[in-house]
Structures are given as structure tokens and as C-alpha cells.
Short mmCIF file of C-alpha atoms and ligand atoms in Angstrom, two decimals:
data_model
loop_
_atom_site.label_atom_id
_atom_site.label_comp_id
_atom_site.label_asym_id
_atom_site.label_seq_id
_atom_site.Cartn_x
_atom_site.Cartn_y
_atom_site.Cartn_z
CA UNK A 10 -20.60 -1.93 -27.33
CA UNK A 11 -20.14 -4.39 -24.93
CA UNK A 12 -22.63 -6.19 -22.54
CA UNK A 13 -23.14 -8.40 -20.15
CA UNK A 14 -26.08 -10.95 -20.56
CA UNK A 15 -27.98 -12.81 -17.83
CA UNK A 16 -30.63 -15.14 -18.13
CA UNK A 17 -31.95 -15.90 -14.54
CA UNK A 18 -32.31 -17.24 -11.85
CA UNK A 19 -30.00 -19.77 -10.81
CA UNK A 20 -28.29 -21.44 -7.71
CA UNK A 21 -24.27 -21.29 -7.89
CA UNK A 22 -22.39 -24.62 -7.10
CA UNK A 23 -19.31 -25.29 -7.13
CA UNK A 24 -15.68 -23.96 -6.79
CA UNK A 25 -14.33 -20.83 -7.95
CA UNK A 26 -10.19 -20.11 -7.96
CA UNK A 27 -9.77 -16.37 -6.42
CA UNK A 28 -7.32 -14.10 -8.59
CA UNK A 29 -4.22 -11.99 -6.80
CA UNK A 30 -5.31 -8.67 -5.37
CA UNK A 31 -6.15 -5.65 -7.78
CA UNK A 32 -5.45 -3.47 -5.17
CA UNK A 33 -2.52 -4.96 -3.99
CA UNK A 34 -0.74 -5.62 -7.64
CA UNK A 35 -1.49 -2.31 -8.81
CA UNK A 36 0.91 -0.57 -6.29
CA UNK A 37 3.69 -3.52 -6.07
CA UNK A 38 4.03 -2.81 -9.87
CA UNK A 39 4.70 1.14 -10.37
CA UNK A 40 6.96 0.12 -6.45
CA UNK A 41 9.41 -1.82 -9.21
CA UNK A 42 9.84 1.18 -10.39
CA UNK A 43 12.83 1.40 -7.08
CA UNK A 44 14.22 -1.33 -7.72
CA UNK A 45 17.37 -2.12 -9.32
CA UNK A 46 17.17 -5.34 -10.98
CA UNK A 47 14.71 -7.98 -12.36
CA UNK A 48 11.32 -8.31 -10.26
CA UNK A 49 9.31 -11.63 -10.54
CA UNK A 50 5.59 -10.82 -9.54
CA UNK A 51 3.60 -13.94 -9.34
CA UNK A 52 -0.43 -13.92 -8.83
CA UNK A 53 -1.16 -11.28 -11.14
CA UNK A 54 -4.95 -10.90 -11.65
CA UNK A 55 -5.52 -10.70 -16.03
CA UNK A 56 -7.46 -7.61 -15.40
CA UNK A 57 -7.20 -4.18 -17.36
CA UNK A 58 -5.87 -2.12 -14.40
CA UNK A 59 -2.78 -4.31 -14.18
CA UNK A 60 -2.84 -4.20 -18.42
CA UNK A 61 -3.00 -0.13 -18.01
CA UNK A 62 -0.18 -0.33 -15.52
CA UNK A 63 2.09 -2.00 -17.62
CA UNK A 64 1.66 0.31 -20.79
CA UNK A 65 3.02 3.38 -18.35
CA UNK A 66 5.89 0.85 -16.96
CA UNK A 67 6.57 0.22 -20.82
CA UNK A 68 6.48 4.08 -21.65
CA UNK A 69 9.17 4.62 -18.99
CA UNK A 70 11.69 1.73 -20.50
CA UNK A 71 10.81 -0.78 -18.46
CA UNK A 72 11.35 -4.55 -19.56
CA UNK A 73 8.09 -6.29 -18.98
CA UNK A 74 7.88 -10.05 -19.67
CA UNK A 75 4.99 -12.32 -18.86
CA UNK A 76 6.59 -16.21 -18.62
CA UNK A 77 3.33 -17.64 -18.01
CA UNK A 78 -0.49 -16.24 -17.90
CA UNK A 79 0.02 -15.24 -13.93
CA UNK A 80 3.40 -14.21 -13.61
CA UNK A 81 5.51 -10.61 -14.80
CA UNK A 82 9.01 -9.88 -15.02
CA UNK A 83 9.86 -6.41 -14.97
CA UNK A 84 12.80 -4.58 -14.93
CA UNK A 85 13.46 -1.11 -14.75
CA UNK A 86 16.94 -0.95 -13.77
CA UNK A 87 17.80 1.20 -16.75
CA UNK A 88 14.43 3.47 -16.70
CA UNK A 89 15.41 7.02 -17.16
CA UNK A 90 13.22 9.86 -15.29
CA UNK A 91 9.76 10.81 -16.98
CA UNK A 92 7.23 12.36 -16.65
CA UNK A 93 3.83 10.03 -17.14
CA UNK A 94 1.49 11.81 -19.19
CA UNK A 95 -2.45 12.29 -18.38
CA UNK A 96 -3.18 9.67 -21.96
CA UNK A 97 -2.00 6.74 -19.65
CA UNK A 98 -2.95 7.84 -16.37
CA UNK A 99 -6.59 8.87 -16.57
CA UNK A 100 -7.75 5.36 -16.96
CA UNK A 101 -7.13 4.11 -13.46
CA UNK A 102 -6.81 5.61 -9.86
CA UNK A 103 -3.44 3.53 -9.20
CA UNK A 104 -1.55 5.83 -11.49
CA UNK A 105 -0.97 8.16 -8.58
CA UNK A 106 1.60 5.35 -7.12
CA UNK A 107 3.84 6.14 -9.72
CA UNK A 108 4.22 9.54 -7.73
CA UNK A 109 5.89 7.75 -4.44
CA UNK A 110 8.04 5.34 -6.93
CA UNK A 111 9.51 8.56 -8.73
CA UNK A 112 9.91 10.27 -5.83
CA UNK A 113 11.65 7.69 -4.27
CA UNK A 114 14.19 6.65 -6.81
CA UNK A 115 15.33 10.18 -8.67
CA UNK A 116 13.67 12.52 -5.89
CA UNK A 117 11.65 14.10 -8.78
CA UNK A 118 8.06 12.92 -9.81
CA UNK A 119 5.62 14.55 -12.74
CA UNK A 120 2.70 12.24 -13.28
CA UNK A 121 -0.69 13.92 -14.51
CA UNK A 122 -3.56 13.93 -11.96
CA UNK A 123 -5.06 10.20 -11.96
CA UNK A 124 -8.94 8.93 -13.17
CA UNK A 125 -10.72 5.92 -11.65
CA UNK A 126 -13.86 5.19 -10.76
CA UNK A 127 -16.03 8.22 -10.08
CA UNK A 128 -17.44 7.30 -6.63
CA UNK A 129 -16.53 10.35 -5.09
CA UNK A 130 -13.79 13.57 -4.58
CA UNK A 131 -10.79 11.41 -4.70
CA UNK A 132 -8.67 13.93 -3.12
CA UNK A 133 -4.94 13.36 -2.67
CA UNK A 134 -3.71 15.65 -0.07
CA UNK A 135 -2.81 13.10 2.34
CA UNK A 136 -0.51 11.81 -0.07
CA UNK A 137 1.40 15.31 -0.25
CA UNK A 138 1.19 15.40 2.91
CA UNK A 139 3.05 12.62 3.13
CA UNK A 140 5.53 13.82 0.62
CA UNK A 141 6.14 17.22 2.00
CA UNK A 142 6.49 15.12 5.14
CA UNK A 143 9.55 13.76 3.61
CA UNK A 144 10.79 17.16 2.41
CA UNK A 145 9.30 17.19 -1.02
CA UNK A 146 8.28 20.30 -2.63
CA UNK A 147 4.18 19.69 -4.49
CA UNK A 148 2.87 21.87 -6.93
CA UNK A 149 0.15 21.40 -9.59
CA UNK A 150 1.00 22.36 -12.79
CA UNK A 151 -1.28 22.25 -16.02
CA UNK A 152 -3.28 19.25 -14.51
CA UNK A 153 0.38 17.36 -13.23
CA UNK A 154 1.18 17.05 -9.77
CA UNK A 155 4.83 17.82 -9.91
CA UNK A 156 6.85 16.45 -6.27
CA UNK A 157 10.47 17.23 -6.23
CA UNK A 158 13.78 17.58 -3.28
CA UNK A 159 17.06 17.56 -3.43
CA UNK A 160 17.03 14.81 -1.11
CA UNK A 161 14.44 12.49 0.85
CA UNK A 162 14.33 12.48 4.46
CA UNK A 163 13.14 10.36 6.89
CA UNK A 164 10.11 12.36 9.63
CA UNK A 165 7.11 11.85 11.20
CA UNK A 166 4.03 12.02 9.76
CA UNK A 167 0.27 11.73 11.23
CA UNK A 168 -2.62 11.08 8.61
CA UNK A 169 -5.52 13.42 9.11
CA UNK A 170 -7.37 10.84 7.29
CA UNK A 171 -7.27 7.20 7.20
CA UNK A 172 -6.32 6.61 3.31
CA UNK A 173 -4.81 3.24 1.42
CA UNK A 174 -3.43 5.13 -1.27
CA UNK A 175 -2.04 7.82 1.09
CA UNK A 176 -0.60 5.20 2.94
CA UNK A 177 1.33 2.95 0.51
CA UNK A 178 2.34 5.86 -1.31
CA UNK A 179 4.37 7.12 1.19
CA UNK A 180 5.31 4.31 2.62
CA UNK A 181 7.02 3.55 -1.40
CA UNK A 182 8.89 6.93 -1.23
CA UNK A 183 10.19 6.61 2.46
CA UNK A 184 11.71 3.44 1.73
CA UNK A 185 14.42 5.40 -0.36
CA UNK A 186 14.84 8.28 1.99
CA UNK A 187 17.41 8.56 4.65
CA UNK A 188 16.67 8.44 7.86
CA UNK A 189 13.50 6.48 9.61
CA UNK A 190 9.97 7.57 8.60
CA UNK A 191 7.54 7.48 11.17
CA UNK A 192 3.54 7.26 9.85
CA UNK A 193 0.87 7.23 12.06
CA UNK A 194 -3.00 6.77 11.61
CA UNK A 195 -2.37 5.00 8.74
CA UNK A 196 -4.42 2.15 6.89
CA UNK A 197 -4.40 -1.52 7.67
CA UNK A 198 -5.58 -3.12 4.95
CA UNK A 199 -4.62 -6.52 3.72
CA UNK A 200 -2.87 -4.87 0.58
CA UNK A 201 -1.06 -2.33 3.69
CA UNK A 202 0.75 -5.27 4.71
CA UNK A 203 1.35 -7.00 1.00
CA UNK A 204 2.81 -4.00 -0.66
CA UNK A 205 5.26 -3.59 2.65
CA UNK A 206 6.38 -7.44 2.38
CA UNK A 207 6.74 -6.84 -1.48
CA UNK A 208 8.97 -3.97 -0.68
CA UNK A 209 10.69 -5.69 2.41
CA UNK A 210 11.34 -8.73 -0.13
CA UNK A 211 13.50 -6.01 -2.40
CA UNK A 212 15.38 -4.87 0.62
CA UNK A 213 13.52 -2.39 2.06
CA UNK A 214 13.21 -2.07 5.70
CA UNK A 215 9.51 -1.83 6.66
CA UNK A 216 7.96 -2.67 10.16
CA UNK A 217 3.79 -2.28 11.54
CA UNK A 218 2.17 -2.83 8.46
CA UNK A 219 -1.08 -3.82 9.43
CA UNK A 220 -1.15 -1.85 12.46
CA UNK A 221 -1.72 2.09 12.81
CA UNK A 222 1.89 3.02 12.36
CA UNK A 223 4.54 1.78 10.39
CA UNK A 224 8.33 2.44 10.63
CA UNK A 225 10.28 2.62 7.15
CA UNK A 226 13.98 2.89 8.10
CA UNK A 227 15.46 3.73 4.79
CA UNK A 228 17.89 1.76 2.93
CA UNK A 229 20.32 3.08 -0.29
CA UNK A 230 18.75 0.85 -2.91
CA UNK A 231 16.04 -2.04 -3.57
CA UNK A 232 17.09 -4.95 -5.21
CA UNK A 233 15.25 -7.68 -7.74
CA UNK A 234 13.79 -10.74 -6.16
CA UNK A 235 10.45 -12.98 -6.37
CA UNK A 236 7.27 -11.62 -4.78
CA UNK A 237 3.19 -13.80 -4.76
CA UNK A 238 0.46 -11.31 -4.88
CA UNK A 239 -2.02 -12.06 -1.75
CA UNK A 240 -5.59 -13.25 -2.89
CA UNK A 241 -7.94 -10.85 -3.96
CA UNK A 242 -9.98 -9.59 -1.16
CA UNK A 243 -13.03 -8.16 -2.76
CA UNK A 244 -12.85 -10.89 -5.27
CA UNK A 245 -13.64 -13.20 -2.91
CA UNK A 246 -16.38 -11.22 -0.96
CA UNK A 247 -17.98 -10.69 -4.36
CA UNK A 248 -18.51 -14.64 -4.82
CA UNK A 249 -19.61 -15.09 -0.98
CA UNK A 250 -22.92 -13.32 -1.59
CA UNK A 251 -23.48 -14.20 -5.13
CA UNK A 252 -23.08 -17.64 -3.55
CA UNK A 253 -25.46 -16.95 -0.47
CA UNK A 254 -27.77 -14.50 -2.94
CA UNK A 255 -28.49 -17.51 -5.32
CA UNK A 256 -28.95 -19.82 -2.70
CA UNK A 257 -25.94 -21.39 -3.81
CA UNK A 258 -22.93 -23.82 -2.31
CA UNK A 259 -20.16 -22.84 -3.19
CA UNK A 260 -15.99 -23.08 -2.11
CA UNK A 261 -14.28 -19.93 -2.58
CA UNK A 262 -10.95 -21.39 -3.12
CA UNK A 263 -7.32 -19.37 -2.63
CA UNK A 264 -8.20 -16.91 0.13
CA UNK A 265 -6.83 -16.34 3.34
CA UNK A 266 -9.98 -16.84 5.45
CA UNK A 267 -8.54 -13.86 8.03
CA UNK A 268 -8.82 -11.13 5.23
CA UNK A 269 -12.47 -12.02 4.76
CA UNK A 270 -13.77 -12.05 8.15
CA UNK A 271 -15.56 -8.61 7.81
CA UNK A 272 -18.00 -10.19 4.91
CA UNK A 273 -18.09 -13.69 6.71
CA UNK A 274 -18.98 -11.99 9.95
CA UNK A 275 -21.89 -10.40 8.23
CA UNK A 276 -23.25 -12.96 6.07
CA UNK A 277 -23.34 -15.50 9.16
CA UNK A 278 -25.29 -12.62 11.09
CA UNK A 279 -27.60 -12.85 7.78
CA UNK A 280 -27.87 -16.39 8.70
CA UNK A 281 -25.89 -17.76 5.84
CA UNK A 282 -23.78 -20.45 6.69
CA UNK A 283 -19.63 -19.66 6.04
CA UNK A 284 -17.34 -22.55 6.74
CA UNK A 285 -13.84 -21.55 7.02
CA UNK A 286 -10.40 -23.82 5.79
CA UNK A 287 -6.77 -23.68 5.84
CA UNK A 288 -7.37 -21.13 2.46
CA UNK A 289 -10.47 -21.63 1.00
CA UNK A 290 -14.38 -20.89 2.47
CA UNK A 291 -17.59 -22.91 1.59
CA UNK A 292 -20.64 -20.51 1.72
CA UNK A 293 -24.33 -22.30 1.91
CA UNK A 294 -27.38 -20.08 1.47
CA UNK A 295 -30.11 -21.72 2.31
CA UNK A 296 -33.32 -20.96 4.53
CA UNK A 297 -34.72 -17.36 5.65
CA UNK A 298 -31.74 -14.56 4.97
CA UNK A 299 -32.17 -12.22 7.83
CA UNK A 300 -31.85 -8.53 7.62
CA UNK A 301 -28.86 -6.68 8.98
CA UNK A 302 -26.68 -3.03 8.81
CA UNK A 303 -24.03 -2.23 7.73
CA UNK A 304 -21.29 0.90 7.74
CA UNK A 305 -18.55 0.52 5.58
CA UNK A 306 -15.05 1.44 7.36
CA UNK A 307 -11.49 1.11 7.11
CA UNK A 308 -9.96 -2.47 7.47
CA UNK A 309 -10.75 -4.55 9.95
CA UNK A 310 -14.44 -2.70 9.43
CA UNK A 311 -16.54 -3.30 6.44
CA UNK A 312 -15.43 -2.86 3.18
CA UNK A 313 -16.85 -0.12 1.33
CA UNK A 314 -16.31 -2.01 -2.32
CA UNK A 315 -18.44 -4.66 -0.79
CA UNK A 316 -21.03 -2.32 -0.30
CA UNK A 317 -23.29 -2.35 -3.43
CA UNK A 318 -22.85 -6.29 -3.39
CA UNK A 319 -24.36 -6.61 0.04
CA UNK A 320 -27.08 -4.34 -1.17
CA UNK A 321 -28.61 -7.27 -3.24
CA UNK A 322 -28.42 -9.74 -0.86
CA UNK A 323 -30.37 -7.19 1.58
CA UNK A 324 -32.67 -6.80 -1.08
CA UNK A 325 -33.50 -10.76 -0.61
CA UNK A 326 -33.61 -10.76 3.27
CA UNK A 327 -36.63 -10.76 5.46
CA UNK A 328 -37.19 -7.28 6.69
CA UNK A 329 -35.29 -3.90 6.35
CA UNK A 330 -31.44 -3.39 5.93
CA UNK A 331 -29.28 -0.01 5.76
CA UNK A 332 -25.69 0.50 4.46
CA UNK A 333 -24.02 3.65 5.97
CA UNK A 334 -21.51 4.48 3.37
CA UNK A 335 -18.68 6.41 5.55
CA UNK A 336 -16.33 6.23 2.68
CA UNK A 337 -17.39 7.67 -0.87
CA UNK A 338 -20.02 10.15 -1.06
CA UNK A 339 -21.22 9.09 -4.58
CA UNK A 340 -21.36 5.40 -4.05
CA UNK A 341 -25.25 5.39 -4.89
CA UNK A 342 -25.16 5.39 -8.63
CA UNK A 343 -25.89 1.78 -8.23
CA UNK A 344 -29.34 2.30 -6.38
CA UNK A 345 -31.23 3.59 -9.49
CA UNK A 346 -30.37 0.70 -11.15
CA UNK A 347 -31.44 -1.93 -8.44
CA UNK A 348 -34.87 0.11 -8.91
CA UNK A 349 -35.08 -0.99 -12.57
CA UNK A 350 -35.13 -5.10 -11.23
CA UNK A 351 -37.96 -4.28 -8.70
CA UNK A 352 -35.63 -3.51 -5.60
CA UNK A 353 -37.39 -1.06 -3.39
CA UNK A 354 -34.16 0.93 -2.37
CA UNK A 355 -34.21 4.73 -1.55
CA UNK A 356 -30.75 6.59 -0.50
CA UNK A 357 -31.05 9.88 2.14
CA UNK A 358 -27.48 11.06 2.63
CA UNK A 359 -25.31 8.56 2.81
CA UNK A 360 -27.34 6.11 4.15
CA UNK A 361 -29.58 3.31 1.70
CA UNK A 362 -32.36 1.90 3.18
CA UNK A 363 -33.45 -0.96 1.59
CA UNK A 364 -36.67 -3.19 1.49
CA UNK A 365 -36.27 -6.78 1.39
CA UNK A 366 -38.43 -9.33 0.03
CA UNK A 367 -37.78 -8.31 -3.53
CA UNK A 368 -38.42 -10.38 -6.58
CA UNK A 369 -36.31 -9.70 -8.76
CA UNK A 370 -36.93 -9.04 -12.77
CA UNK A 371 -34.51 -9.21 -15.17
CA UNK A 372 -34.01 -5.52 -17.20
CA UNK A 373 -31.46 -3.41 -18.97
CA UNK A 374 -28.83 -2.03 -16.61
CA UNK A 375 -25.31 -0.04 -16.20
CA UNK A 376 -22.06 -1.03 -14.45
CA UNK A 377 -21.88 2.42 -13.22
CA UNK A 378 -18.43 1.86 -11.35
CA UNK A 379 -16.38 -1.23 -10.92
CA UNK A 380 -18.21 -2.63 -7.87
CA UNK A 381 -21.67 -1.35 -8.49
CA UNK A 382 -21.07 -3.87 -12.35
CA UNK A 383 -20.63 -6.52 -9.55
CA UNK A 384 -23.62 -5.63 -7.39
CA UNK A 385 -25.57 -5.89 -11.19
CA UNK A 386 -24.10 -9.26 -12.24
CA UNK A 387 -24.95 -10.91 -8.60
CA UNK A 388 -28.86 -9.20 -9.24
CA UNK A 389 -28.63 -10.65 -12.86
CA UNK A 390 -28.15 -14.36 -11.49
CA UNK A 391 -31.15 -13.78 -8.79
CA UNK A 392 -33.34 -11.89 -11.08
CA UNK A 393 -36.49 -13.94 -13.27
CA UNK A 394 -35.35 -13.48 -17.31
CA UNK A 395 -33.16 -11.79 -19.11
CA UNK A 396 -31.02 -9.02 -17.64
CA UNK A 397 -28.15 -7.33 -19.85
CA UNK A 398 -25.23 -5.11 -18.45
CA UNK A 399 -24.49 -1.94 -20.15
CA UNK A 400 -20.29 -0.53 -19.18
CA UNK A 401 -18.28 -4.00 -18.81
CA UNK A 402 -15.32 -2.16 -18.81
CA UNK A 403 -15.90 -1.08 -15.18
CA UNK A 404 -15.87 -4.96 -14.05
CA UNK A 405 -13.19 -5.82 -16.72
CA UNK A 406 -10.53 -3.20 -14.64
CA UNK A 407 -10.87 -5.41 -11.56
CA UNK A 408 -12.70 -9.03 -12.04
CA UNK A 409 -10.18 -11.40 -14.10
CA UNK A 410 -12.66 -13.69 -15.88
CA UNK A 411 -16.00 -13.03 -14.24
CA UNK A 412 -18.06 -14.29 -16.88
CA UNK A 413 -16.26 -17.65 -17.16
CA UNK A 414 -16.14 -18.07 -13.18
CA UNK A 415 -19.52 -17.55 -12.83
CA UNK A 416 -20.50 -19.64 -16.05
CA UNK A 417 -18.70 -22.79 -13.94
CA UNK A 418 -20.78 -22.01 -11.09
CA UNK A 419 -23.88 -22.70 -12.85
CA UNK A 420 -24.76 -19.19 -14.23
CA UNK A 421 -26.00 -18.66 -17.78
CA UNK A 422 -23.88 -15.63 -18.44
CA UNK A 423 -22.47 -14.67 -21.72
CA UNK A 424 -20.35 -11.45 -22.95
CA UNK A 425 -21.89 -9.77 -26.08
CA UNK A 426 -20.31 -7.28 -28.62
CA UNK A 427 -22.50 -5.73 -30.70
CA UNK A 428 -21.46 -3.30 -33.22
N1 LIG B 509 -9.01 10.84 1.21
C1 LIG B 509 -8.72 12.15 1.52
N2 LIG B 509 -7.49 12.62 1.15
C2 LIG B 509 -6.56 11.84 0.54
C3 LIG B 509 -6.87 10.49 0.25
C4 LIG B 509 -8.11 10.01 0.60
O1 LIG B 509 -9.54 12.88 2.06
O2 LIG B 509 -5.47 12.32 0.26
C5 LIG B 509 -10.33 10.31 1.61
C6 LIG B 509 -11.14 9.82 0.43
O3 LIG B 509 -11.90 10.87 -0.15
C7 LIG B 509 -12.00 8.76 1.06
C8 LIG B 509 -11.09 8.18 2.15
O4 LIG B 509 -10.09 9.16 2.38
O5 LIG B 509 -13.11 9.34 1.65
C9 LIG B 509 -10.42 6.88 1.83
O6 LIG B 509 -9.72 6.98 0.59
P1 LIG B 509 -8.45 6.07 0.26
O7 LIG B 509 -7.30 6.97 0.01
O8 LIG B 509 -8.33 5.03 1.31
O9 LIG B 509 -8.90 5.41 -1.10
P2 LIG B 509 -8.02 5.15 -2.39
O10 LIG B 509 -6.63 4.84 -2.03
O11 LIG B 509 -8.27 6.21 -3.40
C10 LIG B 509 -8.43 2.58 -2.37
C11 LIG B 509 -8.93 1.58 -3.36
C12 LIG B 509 -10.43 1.73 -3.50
C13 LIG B 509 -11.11 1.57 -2.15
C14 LIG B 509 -10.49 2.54 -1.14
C15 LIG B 509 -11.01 2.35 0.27
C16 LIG B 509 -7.05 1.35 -4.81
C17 LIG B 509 -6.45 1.60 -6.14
N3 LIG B 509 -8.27 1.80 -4.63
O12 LIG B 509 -8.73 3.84 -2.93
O13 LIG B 509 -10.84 0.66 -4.34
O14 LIG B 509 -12.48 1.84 -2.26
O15 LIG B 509 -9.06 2.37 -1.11
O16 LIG B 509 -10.75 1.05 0.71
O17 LIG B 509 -6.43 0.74 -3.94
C18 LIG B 509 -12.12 -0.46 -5.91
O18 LIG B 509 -11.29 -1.36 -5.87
O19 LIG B 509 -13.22 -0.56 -6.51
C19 LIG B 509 -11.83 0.82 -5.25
C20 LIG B 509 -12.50 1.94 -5.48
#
């Protein structure tokens, strides 16, 4: 089993190099799926998502090279139709892009229902709506969701709900489809906009990204070409309050300042000081952190995978705080484990109240989900002694080389196998 171990406290310094988007890469690579031709991804994040997605590109007959440590070439110009079984999709939400990429190019799509983190339903019926939208026919069969037409065609189509993966996914399969596609109430996050210029790069014909409708005019083929991943939003939020929870200084380097707004916004309300650059941020923590709320929304609003993060720098802050989770109704796992440090934290519906003041303890603790393993790590580095991590795997699918990031900050943090 693997751990994470954290001897504490200590004050981050320093810089820290932010990765390419998880969120963004793991849609751009099942979109290369469209493409005729030899895609060059650059800013790939080394995290197991990505590693997952490329073991169902290389069960299709993909070509997958990897020239240097942050950059893939793929090609699936001669990729025949199959169907993705639930062995390779189960390990990460993402799968379900593959859906909107088969779709797209051979108007036929069988990919088993996807896993992820379990932070909630995870429904996807705005994505079939969006694929019925473009006259595909959805069925679930034997745990597959099986999308198939004759042909693609372009219509209008108005989110009931405000979804990401909704959103890019048809957004993927519209780019193939004849006719203009018209989607409204759609999402507007950073990745939105990066998956659409990935696609636009390969010839599509995308417009509004980043706004609350988008136009895909479709176009009879994508084409190879060379595409950067945008930083990694999250990423970078996730190293802004373990900076201003450790009373740090440190210079989030390779961001694009605009993206982060929503965390800077709030830390500098928590009276931690955020200095903004060309594409990097300095965050100081120092003095009295005040107490604040917080809702999580869609982009521009508050990121819900910050949320668990913020809830340990609340937990430091003079006074009460409150996250109102709008997003995932099982967000909270990470609340019992805050407990087991000394955080007095309590959870009634889908708001956390939580008492600040805390002095932390070190203790044994679970990942429990991807962000909630970050949330533990930032406690780690404030708590007194020893804390160890239990579930690494959750932080390895979306943090390329926390441990050794941190470690250069200042942290004494170590991964541990034991057998
Ligand atoms: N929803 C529906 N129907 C749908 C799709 C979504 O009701 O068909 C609901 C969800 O239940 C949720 C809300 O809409 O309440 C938003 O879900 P969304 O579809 O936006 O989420 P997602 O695409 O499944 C992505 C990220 C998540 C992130 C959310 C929200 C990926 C692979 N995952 O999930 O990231 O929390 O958007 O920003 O892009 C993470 O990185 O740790 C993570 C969980």
C-alpha cells in the first residue's frame, strides 16, 4: 500500500512550475480520436488519468509516441471502430469523451458507462441530450451506453444543466456533423475554451467558447497539427493556499493569472496577499487570515475542486467560515477526516461550517477523492508531527509530482510503499 508521509509544520518558499490541465488534456486526447493525421499535444501533465487515457487510445490502434517527458504524438488515422470496454473505462470519469469522438468520426459509439471519483450521481443525460440533439439514437445496453445515426446533424440545443463534460462532449461530436450546432447554457470553463482551440487548431470551426453559447459549424474532416495544453487550473489553486495555509511565499509559476481569479479573489478577501504577473502569481501568507464563504459554482464562480482545499485554510482563519457546495452532493467525505487533525468542522446539507482557530495534529488519514488527498496533504504541511495519507492513487490521477513539488517548497514529504 501506498502512503503519503508528512512530518509538520512548515512554511513553503519558493517556486513551483504548474503542469498542463488534467481536465483540459483528458478531453483533447480521446478529441484525436477525429482527426485524420498525426496530433502533437504539448503540456501534458505525467498524471495517471492521461496514462489511463492512452491505454484505451492504444486499444483502439492508435499510434502513441511520447518525444520528450511533456509532449504525445498520436495518431489515429487508421483506428478502426470499437467499442471501449468497462476494464479501461471505469478508472476515470473522462472515458465518457470517447462517446462524442466516436460519434463524431463513424456516427456509432459503444463505450461502457465511465468511473471517477465518487463525489456524487455523475449523471450523463445532458450529454445524450446533446447527442440526440444531433440526431443520435442512446440506449444502455448491459452497462454500455451505445449512441448511433446514420448521419450527424447540426441543431440547437439548450442545457438544462450547466455541465463541462456535457459541454465538450458535444461540442467534439458537432464538429463532424453537417450543418451548424447551436448550444446554449453551456459551461465556460477555462478547459471550455482549450478543448475548442484544440479542435479549431485541427480544422474545426468553433466560435463562443467561453461564453454561454457556442456555434460549431461543421466541417468534413479534422486534420493533424500542434496543440499546448493551458496550465492546470486547480493545480495552481491547490499551491495558492498550501502557500497562504503554511504561511508561506511562494511564485506559482506557468499560470494564466485570469483563470485563477476566483481563488485569488478569495484568498485576498482572507487577507492573504496575491501578486499577479505576466504568467506566474506570488502568494504571501502572513498576519491574521480572516474568515470568509464560499459557494462553489460554475466558471467564473468558485471552483468546486477547490473546495476541500479552502476548507483547511478556513480551518486556520480567525472566526467562522462556510462552503456551500452547489455542485456534488457527496463532496464531504473529506470532513471526517479534517476531524481526525483537530478541525472542528460539521456538514448540514450541503453546507460545512467550519471553526477556525484550529491547531492542527498530525494523524492517519484517507485521500478519499482526488481533491479531498489535496485538502489532506495541505493539512499535513500545517499540522504538528507526523501525518500519513492512506489512497495516493486519488492525487496520483490528477497532481503530476506532488510530492517532489512540495518537497522543493520546503515540505518534508515522502511517498512510502509498504508491502
Ligand atoms: N450533471 C447532470 N447531468 C449531466 C452532467 C452533469 O445533472 O449530464 C450535473 C452533475 O451531477 C453536477 C453538475 O451537473 O451536479 C456539473 O457536472 P459536470 O458535468 O460539469 O461535471 P463533470 O464534467 O462530470 C468536470 C470535472 C470535475 C469537476 C466538474 C465541475 C472532468 C473530467 N471532470 O466533471 O473535476 O468537478 O467538471 O467543474 O473534467 C476533478 O478534477 O477532481 C473533478 C471532479
Amino acid at each position: 500500500m501506498k502512503k503519503i508521509v508528512i512530518n509538520g509544520p512548515c512554511r513553503l518558499e519558493g517556486e513551483v512550475e504548474i503542469s498542463g490541465g488534467k481536465n483540459a488534456v483528458v478531453a483533447i486526447l480521446p478529441a484525436t480520436v477525429m482527426v485524420r493525421g498525426k496530433c502533437v499535444v504539448e503540456n501534458v501533465p505525467n498524471i495517471s488519468d492521461v496514462e489511463n487515457i492512452l491505454e484505451i487510445l492504444r486499444y483502439m490502434g492508435a499510434s502513441v509516441k511520447k518525444p520528450d517527458a511533456k509532449t504525445l504524438e498520436i495518431d489515429c488515422t487508421d483506428v478502426t471502430p470499437c467499442d471501449v470496454p468497462y476494464e479501461l473505462t471505469h478508472r476515470l470519469r473522462a472515458s465518457y469523451y470517447f462517446l462524442g469522438a466516436l460519434l463524431g468520426r463513424w456516427k456509432d459509439a459503444t463505450v461502457a458507462m465511465p468511473g471517477g471519483c465518487s463525489i456524487g450521481l455523475r449523471p450523463i443525460d445532458q450529454h445524450i441530450k446533446g447527442f440526440e440533439s444531433l440526431g443520435a439514437k442512446v440506449q444502455f445496453e448491459r452497462g454500455n451506453v451505445h449512441a448511433s445515426c446514420t448521419s450527424l446533424v447540426g441543431s440547437h440545443v439548450y442545457f438544462d444543466q450547466v455541465s463541462v463534460g456535457a459541454t465538450i462532449n458535444t461540442m467534439i461530436a458537432a464538429c463532424l456533423a453537417n450543418g451548424m450546432t447551436i448550444m446554449e447554457n453551456v459551461a465556460k470553463e477555462p478547459h471550455i475554451v482549450d478543448v475548442a482551440n484544440f479542435l479549431n487548431s485541427m480544422g474545426a470551426n468553433i466560435s463562443g467558447a467561453g461564453t454561454d453559447v457556442i456555434k460549431v459549424r461543421g466541417v468534413t474532416e479534422l486534420c493533424g497539427g500542434s496543440y499546448a495544453v493551458i496550465p492546470d487550473q486547480i493545480e495552481a489553486g491547490t499551491f495558492m493556499v498550501a502557500a497562504a495555509a503554511t504561511r508561506g511565499d511562494v511564485t506559482v509559476k506557468n499560470v494564466i493569472p485570469k483563470h485563477l481569479e476566483c481563488i485569488s479573489r478569495k484568498l485576498t478577501e482572507m487577507n492573504i496577499k496575491v501578486v499577479e504577473f505576466d504568467d506566474y502569481v506570488r502568494v504571501i501568507g502572513s498576519g491574521l487570515i480572516e474568515s470568509t464563504t464560499v459557494k462553489t459554482m460554475p466558471y467564473p464562480g468558485f471552483p468546486t475542486d477547490m473546495h476541500p482545499q479552502m476548507a483547511v485554510l478556513m480551518a486556520l482563519a480567525d472566526g467562522t467560515s462556510r462552503v456551500t457546495e452547489t455542485i456534488w452532493e457527496s463532496r464531504f467525505k473529506y470532513v471526517d477526516e479534517l476531524r481526525k487533525l483537530g478541525v472542528n468542522i460539521s456538514v448540514s446539507g450541503n453546507v460545512v461550517m467550519i471553526e477556525g482557530g484550529a491547531q492542527l495534529l498530525g494523524a492517519p488519514i484517507r485521500s478519499c477523492d482526488l481533491r479531498a488527498g489535496a485538502a489532506m496533504i495541505i493539512a499535513g504541511l500545517v499540522a504538528s508531527g507526523t501525518t500519513s495519507i492512506e489512497e495516493v492513487e486519488y492525487i496520483e490521477r490528477g497532481y503530476e509530482n506532488i510530492i517532489e513539488k512540495f518537497r522543493a517548497l520546503g515540505a518534508n514529504i515522502l511517498k512510502v510503499e509498504e508491502y
